[in-house]
Every structure is written in structure tokens, then in C-alpha cells.
Short mmCIF file of C-alpha atoms and ligand atoms in Angstrom, two decimals:
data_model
loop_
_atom_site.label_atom_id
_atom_site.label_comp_id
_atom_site.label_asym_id
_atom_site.label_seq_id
_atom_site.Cartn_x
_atom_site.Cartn_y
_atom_site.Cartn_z
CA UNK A 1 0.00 0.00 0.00
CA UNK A 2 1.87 3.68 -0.74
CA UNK A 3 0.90 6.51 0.91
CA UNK A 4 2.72 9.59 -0.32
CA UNK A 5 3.67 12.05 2.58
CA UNK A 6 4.17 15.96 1.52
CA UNK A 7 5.58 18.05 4.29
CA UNK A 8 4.74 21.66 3.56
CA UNK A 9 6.13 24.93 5.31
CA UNK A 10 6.64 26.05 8.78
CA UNK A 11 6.42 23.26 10.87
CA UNK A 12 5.16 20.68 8.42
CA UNK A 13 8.79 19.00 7.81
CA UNK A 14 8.99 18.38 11.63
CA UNK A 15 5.72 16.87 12.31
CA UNK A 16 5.73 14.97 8.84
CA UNK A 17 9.23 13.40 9.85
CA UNK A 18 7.49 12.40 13.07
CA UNK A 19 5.01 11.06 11.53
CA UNK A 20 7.28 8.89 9.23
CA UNK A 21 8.92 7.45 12.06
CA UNK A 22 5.96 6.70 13.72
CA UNK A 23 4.55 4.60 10.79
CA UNK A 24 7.48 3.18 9.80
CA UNK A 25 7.89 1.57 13.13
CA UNK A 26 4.15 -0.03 13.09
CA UNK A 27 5.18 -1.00 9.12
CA UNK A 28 8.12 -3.22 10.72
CA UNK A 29 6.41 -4.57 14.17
CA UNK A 30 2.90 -5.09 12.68
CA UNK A 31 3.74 -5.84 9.08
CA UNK A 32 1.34 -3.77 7.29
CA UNK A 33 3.37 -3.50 3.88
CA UNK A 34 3.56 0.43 4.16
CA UNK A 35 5.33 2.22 1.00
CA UNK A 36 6.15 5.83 2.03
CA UNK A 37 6.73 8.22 -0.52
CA UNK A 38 8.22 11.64 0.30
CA UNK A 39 7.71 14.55 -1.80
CA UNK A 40 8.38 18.52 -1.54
CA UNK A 41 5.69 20.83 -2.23
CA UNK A 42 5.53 25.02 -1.06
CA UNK A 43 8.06 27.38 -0.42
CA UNK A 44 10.42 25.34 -1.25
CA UNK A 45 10.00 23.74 -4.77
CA UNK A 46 8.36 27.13 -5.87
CA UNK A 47 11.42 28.71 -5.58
CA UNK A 48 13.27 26.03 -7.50
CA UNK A 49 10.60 25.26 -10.15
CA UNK A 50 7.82 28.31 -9.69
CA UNK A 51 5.14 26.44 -8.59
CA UNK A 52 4.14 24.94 -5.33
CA UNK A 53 2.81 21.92 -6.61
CA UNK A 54 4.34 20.65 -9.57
CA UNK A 55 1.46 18.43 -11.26
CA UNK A 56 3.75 14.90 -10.88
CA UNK A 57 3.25 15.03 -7.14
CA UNK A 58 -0.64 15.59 -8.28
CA UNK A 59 -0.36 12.45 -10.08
CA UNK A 60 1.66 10.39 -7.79
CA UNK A 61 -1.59 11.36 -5.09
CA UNK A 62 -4.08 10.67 -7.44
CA UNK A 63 -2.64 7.39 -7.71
CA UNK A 64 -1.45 6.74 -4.28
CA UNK A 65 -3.73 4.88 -1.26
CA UNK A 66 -3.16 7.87 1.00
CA UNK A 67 -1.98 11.12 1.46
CA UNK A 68 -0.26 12.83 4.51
CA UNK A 69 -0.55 16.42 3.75
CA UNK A 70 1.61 18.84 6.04
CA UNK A 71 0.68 22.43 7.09
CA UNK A 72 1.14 24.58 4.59
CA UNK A 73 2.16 28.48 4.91
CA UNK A 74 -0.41 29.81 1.90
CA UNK A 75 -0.75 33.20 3.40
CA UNK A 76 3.03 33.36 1.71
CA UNK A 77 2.00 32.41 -1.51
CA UNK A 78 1.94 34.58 -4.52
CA UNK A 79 -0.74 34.20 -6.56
CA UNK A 80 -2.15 31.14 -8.52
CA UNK A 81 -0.82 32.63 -12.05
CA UNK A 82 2.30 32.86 -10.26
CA UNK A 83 2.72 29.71 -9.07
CA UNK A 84 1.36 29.80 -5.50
CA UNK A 85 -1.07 27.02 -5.58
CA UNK A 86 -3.16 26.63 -2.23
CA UNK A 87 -2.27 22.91 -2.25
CA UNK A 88 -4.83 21.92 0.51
CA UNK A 89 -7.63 23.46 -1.89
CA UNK A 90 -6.11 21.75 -5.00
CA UNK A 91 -6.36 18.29 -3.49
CA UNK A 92 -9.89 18.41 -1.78
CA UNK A 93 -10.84 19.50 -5.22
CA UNK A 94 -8.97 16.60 -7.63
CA UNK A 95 -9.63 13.87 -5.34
CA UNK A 96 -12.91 15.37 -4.42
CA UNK A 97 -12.59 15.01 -0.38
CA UNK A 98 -15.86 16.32 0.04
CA UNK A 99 -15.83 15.29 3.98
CA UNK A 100 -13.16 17.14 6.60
CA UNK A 101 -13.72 14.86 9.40
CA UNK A 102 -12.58 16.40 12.17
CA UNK A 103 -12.43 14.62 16.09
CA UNK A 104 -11.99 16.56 19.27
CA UNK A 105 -11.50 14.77 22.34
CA UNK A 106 -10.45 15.27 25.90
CA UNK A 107 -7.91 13.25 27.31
CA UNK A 108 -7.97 11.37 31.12
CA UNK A 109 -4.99 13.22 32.83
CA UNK A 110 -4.75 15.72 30.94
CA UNK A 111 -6.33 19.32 31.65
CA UNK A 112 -9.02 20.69 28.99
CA UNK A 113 -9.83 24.26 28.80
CA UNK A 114 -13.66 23.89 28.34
CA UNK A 115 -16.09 23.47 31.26
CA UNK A 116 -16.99 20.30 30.46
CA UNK A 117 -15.17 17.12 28.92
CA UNK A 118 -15.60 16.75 25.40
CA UNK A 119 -15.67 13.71 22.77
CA UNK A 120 -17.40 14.91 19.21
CA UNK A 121 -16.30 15.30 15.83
CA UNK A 122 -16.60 18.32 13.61
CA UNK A 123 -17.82 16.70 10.08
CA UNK A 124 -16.97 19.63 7.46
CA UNK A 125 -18.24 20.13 3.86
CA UNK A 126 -15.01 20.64 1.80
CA UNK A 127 -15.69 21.79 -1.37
CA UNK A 128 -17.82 24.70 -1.55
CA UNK A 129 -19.54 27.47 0.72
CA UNK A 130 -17.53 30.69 1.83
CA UNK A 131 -14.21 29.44 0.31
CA UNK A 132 -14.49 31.65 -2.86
CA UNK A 133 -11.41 30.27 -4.47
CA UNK A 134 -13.04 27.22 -4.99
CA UNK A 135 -16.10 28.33 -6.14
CA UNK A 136 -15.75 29.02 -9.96
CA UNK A 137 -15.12 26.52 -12.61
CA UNK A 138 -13.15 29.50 -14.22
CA UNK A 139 -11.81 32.71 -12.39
CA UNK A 140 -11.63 33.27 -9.08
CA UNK A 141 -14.93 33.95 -6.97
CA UNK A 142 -13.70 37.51 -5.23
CA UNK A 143 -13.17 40.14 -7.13
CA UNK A 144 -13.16 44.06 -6.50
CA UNK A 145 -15.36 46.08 -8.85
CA UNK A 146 -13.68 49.26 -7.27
CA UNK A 147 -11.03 49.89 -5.19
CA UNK A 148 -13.13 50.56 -1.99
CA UNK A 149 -15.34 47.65 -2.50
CA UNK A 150 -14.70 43.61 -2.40
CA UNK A 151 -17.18 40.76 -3.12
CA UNK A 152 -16.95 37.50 -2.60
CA UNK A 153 -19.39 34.45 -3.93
CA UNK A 154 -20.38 32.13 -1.39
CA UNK A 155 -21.58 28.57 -3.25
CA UNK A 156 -24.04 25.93 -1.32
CA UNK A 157 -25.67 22.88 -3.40
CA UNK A 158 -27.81 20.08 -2.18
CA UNK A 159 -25.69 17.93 -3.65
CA UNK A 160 -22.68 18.75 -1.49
CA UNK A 161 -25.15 19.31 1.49
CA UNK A 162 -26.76 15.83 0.67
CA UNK A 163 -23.42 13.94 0.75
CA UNK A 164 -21.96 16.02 3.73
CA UNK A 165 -24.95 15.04 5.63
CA UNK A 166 -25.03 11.30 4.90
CA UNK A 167 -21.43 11.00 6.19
CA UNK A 168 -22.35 12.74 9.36
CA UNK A 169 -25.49 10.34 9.93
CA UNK A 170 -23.24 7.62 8.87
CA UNK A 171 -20.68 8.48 11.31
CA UNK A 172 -23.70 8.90 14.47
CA UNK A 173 -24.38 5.57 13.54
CA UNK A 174 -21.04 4.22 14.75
CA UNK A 175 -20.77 6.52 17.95
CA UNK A 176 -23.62 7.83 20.24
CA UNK A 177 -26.22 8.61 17.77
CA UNK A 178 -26.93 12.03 17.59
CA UNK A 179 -26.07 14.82 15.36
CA UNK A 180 -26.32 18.28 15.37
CA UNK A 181 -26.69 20.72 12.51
CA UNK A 182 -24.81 24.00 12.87
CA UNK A 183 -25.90 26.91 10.61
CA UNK A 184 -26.58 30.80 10.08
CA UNK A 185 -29.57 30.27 8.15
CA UNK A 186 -31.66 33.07 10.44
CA UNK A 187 -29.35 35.26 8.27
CA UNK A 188 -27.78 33.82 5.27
CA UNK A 189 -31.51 32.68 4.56
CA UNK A 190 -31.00 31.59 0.97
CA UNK A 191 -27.38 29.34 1.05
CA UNK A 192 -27.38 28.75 4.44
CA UNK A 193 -31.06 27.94 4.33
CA UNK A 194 -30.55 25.25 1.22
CA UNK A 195 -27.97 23.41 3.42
CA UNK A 196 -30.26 22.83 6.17
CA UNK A 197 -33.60 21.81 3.90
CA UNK A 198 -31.03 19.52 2.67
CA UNK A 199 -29.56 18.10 5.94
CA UNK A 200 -33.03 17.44 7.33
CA UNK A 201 -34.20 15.39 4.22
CA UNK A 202 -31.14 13.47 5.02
CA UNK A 203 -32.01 13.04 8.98
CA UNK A 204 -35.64 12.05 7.84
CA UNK A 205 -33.90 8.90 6.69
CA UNK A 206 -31.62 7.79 9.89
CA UNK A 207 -34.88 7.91 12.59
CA UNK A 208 -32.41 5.70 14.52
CA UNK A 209 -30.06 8.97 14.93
CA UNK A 210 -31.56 11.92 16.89
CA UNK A 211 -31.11 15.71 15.51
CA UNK A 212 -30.90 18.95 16.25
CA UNK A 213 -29.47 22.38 15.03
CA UNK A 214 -27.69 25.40 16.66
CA UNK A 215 -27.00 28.78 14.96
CA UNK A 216 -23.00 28.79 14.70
CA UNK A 217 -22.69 31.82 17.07
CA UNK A 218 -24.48 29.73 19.93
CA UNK A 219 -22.05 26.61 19.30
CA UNK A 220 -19.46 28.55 19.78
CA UNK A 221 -20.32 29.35 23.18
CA UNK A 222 -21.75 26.16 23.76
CA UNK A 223 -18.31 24.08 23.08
CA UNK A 224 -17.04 26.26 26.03
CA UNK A 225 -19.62 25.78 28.08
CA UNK A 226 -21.41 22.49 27.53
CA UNK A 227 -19.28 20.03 24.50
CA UNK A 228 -20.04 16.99 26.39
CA UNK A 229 -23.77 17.72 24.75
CA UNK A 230 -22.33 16.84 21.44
CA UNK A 231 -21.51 13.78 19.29
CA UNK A 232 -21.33 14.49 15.69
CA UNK A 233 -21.52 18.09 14.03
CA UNK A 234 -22.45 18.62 10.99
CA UNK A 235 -21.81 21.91 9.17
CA UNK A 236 -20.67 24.30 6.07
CA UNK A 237 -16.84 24.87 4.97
CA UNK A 238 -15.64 27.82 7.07
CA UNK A 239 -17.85 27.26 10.51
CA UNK A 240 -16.89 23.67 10.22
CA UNK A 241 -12.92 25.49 10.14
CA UNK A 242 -13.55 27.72 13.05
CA UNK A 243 -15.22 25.77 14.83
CA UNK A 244 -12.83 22.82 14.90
CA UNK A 245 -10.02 24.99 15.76
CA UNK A 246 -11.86 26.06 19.06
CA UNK A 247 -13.03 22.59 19.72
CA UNK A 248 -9.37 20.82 19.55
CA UNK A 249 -7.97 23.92 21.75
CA UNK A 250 -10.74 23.28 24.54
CA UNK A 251 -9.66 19.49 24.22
CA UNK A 252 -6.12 20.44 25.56
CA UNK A 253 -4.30 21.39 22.35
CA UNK A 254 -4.52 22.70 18.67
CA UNK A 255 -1.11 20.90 18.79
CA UNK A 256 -3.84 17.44 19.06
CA UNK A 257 -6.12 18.55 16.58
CA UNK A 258 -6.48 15.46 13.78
CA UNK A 259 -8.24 15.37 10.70
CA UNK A 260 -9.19 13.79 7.33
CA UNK A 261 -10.53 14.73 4.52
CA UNK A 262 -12.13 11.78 2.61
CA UNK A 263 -14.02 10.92 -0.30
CA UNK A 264 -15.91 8.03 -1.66
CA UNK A 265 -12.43 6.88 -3.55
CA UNK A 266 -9.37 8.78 -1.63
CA UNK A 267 -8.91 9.77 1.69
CA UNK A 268 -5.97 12.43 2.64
CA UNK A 269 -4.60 12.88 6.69
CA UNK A 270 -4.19 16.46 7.79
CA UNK A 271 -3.69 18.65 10.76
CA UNK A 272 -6.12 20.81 11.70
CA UNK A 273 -3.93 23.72 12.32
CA UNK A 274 -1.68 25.59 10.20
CA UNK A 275 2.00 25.78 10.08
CA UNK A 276 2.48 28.01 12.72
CA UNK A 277 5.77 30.07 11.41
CA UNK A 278 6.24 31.44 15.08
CA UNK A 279 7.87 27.86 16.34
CA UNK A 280 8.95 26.30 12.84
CA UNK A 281 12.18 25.13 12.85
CA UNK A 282 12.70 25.18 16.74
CA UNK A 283 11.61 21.41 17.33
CA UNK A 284 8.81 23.00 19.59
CA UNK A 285 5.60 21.46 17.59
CA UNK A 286 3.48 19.10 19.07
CA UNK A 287 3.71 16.39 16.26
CA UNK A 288 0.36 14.36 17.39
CA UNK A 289 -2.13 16.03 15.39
CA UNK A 290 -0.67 14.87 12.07
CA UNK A 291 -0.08 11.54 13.81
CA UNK A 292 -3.59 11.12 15.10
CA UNK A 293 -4.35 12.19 11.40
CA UNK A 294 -2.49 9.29 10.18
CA UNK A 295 -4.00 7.11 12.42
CA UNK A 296 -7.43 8.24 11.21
CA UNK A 297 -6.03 7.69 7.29
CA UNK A 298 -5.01 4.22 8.32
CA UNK A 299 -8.53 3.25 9.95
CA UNK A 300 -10.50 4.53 6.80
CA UNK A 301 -7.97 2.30 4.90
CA UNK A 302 -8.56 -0.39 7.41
CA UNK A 303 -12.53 -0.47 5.99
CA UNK A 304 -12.00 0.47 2.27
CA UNK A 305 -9.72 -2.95 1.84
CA UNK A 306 -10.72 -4.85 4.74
CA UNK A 307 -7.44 -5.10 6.56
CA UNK A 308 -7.48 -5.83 10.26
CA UNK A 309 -3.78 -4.93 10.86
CA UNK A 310 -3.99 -1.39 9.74
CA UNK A 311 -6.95 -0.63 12.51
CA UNK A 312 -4.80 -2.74 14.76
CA UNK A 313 -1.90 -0.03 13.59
CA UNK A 314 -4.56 2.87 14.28
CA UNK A 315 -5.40 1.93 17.18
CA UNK A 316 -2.20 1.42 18.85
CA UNK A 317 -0.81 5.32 17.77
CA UNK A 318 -3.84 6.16 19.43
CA UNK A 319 -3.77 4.52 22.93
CA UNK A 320 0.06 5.51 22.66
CA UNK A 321 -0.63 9.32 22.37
CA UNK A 322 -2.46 9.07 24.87
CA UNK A 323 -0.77 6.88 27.32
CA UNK A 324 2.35 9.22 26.89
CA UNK A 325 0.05 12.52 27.75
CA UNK A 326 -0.93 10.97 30.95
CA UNK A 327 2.36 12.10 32.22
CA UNK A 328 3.27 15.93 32.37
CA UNK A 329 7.19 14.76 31.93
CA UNK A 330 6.27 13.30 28.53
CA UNK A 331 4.37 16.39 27.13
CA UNK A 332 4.92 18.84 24.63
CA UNK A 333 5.62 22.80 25.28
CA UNK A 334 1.86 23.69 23.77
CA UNK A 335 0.75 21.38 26.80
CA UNK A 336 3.05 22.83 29.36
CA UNK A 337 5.39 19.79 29.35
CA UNK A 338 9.19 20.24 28.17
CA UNK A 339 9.43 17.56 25.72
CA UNK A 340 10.92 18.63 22.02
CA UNK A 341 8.81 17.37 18.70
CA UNK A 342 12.00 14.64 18.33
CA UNK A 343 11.83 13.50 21.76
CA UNK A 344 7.83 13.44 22.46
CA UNK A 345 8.44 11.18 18.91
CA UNK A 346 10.72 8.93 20.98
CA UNK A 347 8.64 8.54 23.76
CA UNK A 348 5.17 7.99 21.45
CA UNK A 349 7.68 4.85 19.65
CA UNK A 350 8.90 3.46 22.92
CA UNK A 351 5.14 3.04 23.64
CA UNK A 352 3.84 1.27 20.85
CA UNK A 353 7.08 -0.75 21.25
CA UNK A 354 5.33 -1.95 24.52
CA UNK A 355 2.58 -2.53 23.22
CA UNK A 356 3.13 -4.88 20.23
CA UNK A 357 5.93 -6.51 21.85
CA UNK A 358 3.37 -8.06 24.52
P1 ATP B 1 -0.84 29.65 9.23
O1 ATP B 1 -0.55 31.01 8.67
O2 ATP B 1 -0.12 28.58 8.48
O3 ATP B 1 -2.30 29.36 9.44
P2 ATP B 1 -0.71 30.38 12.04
O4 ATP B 1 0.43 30.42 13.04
O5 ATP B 1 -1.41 31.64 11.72
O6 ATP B 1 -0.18 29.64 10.70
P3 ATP B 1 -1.61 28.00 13.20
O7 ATP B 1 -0.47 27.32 12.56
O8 ATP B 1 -2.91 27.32 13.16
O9 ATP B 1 -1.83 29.40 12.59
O10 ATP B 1 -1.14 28.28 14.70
C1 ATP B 1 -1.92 29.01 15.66
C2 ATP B 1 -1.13 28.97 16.98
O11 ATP B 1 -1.11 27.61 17.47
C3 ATP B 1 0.34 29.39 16.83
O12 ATP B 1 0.75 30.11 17.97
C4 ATP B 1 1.08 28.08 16.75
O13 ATP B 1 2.41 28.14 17.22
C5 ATP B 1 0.24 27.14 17.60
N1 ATP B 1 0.32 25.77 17.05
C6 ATP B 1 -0.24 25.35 15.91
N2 ATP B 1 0.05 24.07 15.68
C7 ATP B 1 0.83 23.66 16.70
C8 ATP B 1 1.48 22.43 17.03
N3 ATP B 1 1.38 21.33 16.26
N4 ATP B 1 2.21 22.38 18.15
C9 ATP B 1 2.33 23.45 18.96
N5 ATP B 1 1.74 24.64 18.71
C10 ATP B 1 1.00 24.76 17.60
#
């Protein structure tokens, strides 16, 4: 099975690395008959070859099992016609990874920062809604008509809302059954308002999973206040973004916030966060949310070809991570611990070395 790895900017080479280590160790112990495939996008090749993602490393995902994408720094990009492809954006879109799947979960031992604990996922459309640049067939979907004045098209279908939907119901079936539909259709009556006629069609359907809604402003005070409320959370592109940010802080960490984005034929592991320049290159970063991420990756893989072993694999990262968080010696510096991104690694690999040696 290959899975191609891309690092990205900032801290992406650190946590990537990490993650190699991490999976080449359960490759060996567990023999899951990993190929990892390493290749630069960003910063880096665009100065070298003017584009941040040369179209061979499109190919070589498109044909791939898996993809570990690394944080990337797009902020820093020039523009598309100058070779500063938003490479996150370009590979929801080709391998249509219409579903960010996105878990936040407190830890025992280890100090959250909402009122409550918390164990819920954030389920993401990821193709459409505020995200202008990925609105248009052709052309960009934000333009300025005069120098004082911006607009920007905001796109909502019922297909996407339809398909986002059924993987949240889908999802509620395999947890605590109950999902939630967050939304701002009070104001943005007409998109916002097509995603939720389209969501409840979809809960008429799953009368084994129970529903409700909350106006995005409100869930953002409620994941303070109240997460343990919440199993599965359905909403649009950019709530679904903030949202999951807040939600994997008030866990314990943005430095543990995991995600994928999958499709019905290719499933890509990515941090939540981004690439955060301030500690890049410092071995500061908390390396388990692209871990975690992997973990995820490898459990989706586990289903699509029926192999036990890479669940097994998934698993095992996962009850490492958190074994090793139990203990404030063995914790990164975003979770008040001392431990560097190399040596948190070290510790995370002498765990699962416990566990699959027993
Ligand atoms: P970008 O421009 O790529 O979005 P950013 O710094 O604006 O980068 P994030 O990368 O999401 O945004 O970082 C937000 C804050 O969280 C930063 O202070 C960053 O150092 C911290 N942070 C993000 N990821 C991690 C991590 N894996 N480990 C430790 N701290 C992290």
C-alpha cells in the first residue's frame, strides 16, 4: 500500500518526519506493507521550479492509497498565475474530499480548557460554501469592482449538502447517535437555508439517529460551556474550520487537533492547524495532530480494503498518544510539558514498542 507524505512549510517538515517514524515503526512490528513516498511541495520547490505543486506530485496522489498532507504556509503564496497554488484546496478538489472529518476529544490526565469534557467530531463540507477560491469553474470567486469595495461568492448545493450530511449520519451511527446541525440560516436565509432543507431530508432517513441544530454563534459558546452535549456536528466549509479549531484547543491542544478529509475513492490525513511560522524550525511542535491524522487515514484504509492490521496499527498510535500525555514529563511545550517534537516522537515509539511486543 503507498501513501505519499508531503511536508509543507513552517512546521510541516517536523511533524511529517514524526510522523514517518511513527509509521514506519508499526510497518516493521505489525507488518502492514507500508510504501512511504516523500515529496516537496511550497516554499520550497516554488522557488526552485515556480510552482508549489508541480502536477507529478498531483499524479503520484491521485494514484497513491493515502496522502499525509503537512501544514502549509499559503498566506506566503503569490498568486495562482504565479505559481502559488493553495495545495490543501487543490487536493480536496482533484480527489474530491468532500468530507473534513474532524475529532476533538479530551484526554484522562490531561487538563481541557472547556467546562466540560468533550468527545465529538466536527464533520466539514469541503468543497464549496464561503471558500471563494473554490467556487468558480473559471476565475476566481472575489473580485473588487472598485477599489473601496470587495465581493466575494459564497456557493451551497444540495448535492454537497446531501453527501456532507449522509457522512455525518453515517458516522452517528457508529458513535452515540446524535447529530447536530450548525448553521446561520436566520441570516444567510438563501445558502445557508438550502444546506439545512437539505440536511433534514437526510435526517428524515436515519430515525435511529436523533437531531438537532444550533446557529454557529451559539455553538461557539456552547463548546465552552457544555461540548459533552455533542456527538457528531455537521456543518458548512468555514464554521466547520472555526469551529474545529476552538473545539481541539478546549480538548487540551490545537497541537492534538487530527483530521481527514475523505471521499468516496481517496482519503488524505491532515492537521487541523496551520504551520504556525512562530515555532517552525525550533523542534517546539506538538507532532500528534498529524499523527492522530495518520492514524485516522489508516482506519479509513482499514474499511476500504478490509485489513485488520492497519486498525490494529490505528489503534495502537492512538492509545500511545495518549498513554504518553498521561504524564506531564512526557508532554509537549503547547501542553506545558518540556518535551521537544523529536523527543515526544521517541517517547510515542517506545510506547507502541510496549505494546506490540506483549
Ligand atoms: P498559518 O498562517 O499557516 O495558518 P498560524 O500560526 O497563523 O499559521 P496555526 O499554525 O494554526 O496558525 O497556529 C496558531 C497557533 O497555534 C500558533 O501560535 C502556533 O504556534 C500554535 N500551534 C499550531 N500548531 C501547533 C502544534 N502542532 N504544536 C504546537 N503549537 C502549535
Amino acid at each position: 500500500m503507498r501513501l505519499v507524505i508531503l511536508p509543507g512549510d513552517g512546521i510541516g517538515p517536523e511533524i511529517s518526519a514524526a510522523t514517518a517514524v511513527v509509521l514506519e515503526l508499526l510497518n516493521r512490528k505489525l507488518a502492514l506493507s507500508l510504501t512511504l513516498e516523500t515529496h516537496e511541495i511550497g516554499l520550497g520547490p516554488l522557488k526552485r521550479t515556480g510552482t508549489t505543486f508541480p502536477l507529478t506530485i498531483l499524479d503520484a496522489c491521485q494514484s497513491a492509497d493515502g496522502v499525509i498532507l503537512g501544514p502549509i504556509s499559503h498566506a506566503e503564496y503569490p498568486p495562482r498565475s504565479e505559481g502559488g497554488i493553495n495545495i490543501s484546496a487543490e487536493l480536496r478538489i482533484q480527489l474530491d474530499l468532500y468530507a473534513n472529518i474532524r475529532p476533538s476529544r479530551s484526554r484522562q490526565g490531561l487538563p481541557h480548557w472547556g467546562r466540560t469534557p468533550m468527545d465529538l467530531v466536527i464533520v466539514r463540507e469541503n468543497t464549496e460554501g464561503f471558500y471563494s477560491d473554490r467556487n468558480m469553474f473559471w476565475g476566481v470567486g472575489e473580485f473588487m469592482p472598485t477599489a473601496d469595495m470587495a465581493l466575494s461568492i459564497r456557493k451551497g448545493t444540495a448535492l454537497a449538502s446531501q453527501r456532507i450530511a449522509r457522512t455525518a449520519f453515517e458516522l452517528a451511527r457508529a458513535r452515540r447517535r446524535k447529530v447536530t446541525a450548525v448553521h446561520k440560516a436566520n441570516v444567510v436565509k438563501v445558502s445557508e437555508g438550502l444546506f439545512l432543507r437539505e440536511v433534514r431530508k437526510i435526517a428524515a432517513s436515519y430515525s435511529d439517529v436523533s437531531y438537532d441544530e444550533q446557529l454557529v454563534d451559539s455553538m461557539a459558546a456552547l463548546l465552552v460551556r457544555d461540548a459533552e452535549k455533542f456527538d457528531v456536528i455537521v456543518t458548512t466549509n468555514m464554521f466547520g474550520d472555526i469551529l474545529s479549531d476552538e473545539a481541539a484547543e478546549l480538548s487540551g491542544s490545537l497541537g492534538l487537533g487530527e483530521s481527514i478529509n475523505a471521499g468516496d475513492l481517496h482519503c488524505m490525513a491532515q492537521a487541523q492547524h496551520g504551520s504556525a511560522p512562530d515555532i517552525a524550525g525550533q523542534d517546539k511542535a506538538n507532532p500528534s495532530s498529524l499523527i492522530l491524522s495518520a492514524a485516522r487515514l489508516l482506519d479509513w484504509l482499514s474499511r476500504k480494503y478490509g485489513k485488520p492490521s492497519l486498525a490494529t496499527a490505528a489503534r495502537t498510535i492512538e492509545s500511545a498518544i495518549d498513554e504518553v500525555l498521561k504524564d506531564p514529563a512526557r508532554r509537549t511545550f503547547d501542553l506545558g510539558g518540556s518535551l521537544g517534537t523529536r523527543a515526544f516522537t521517541s517517547a510515542i515509539c517506545e510506547q507502541m514498542e510496549c505494546y506490540t511486543a506483549e
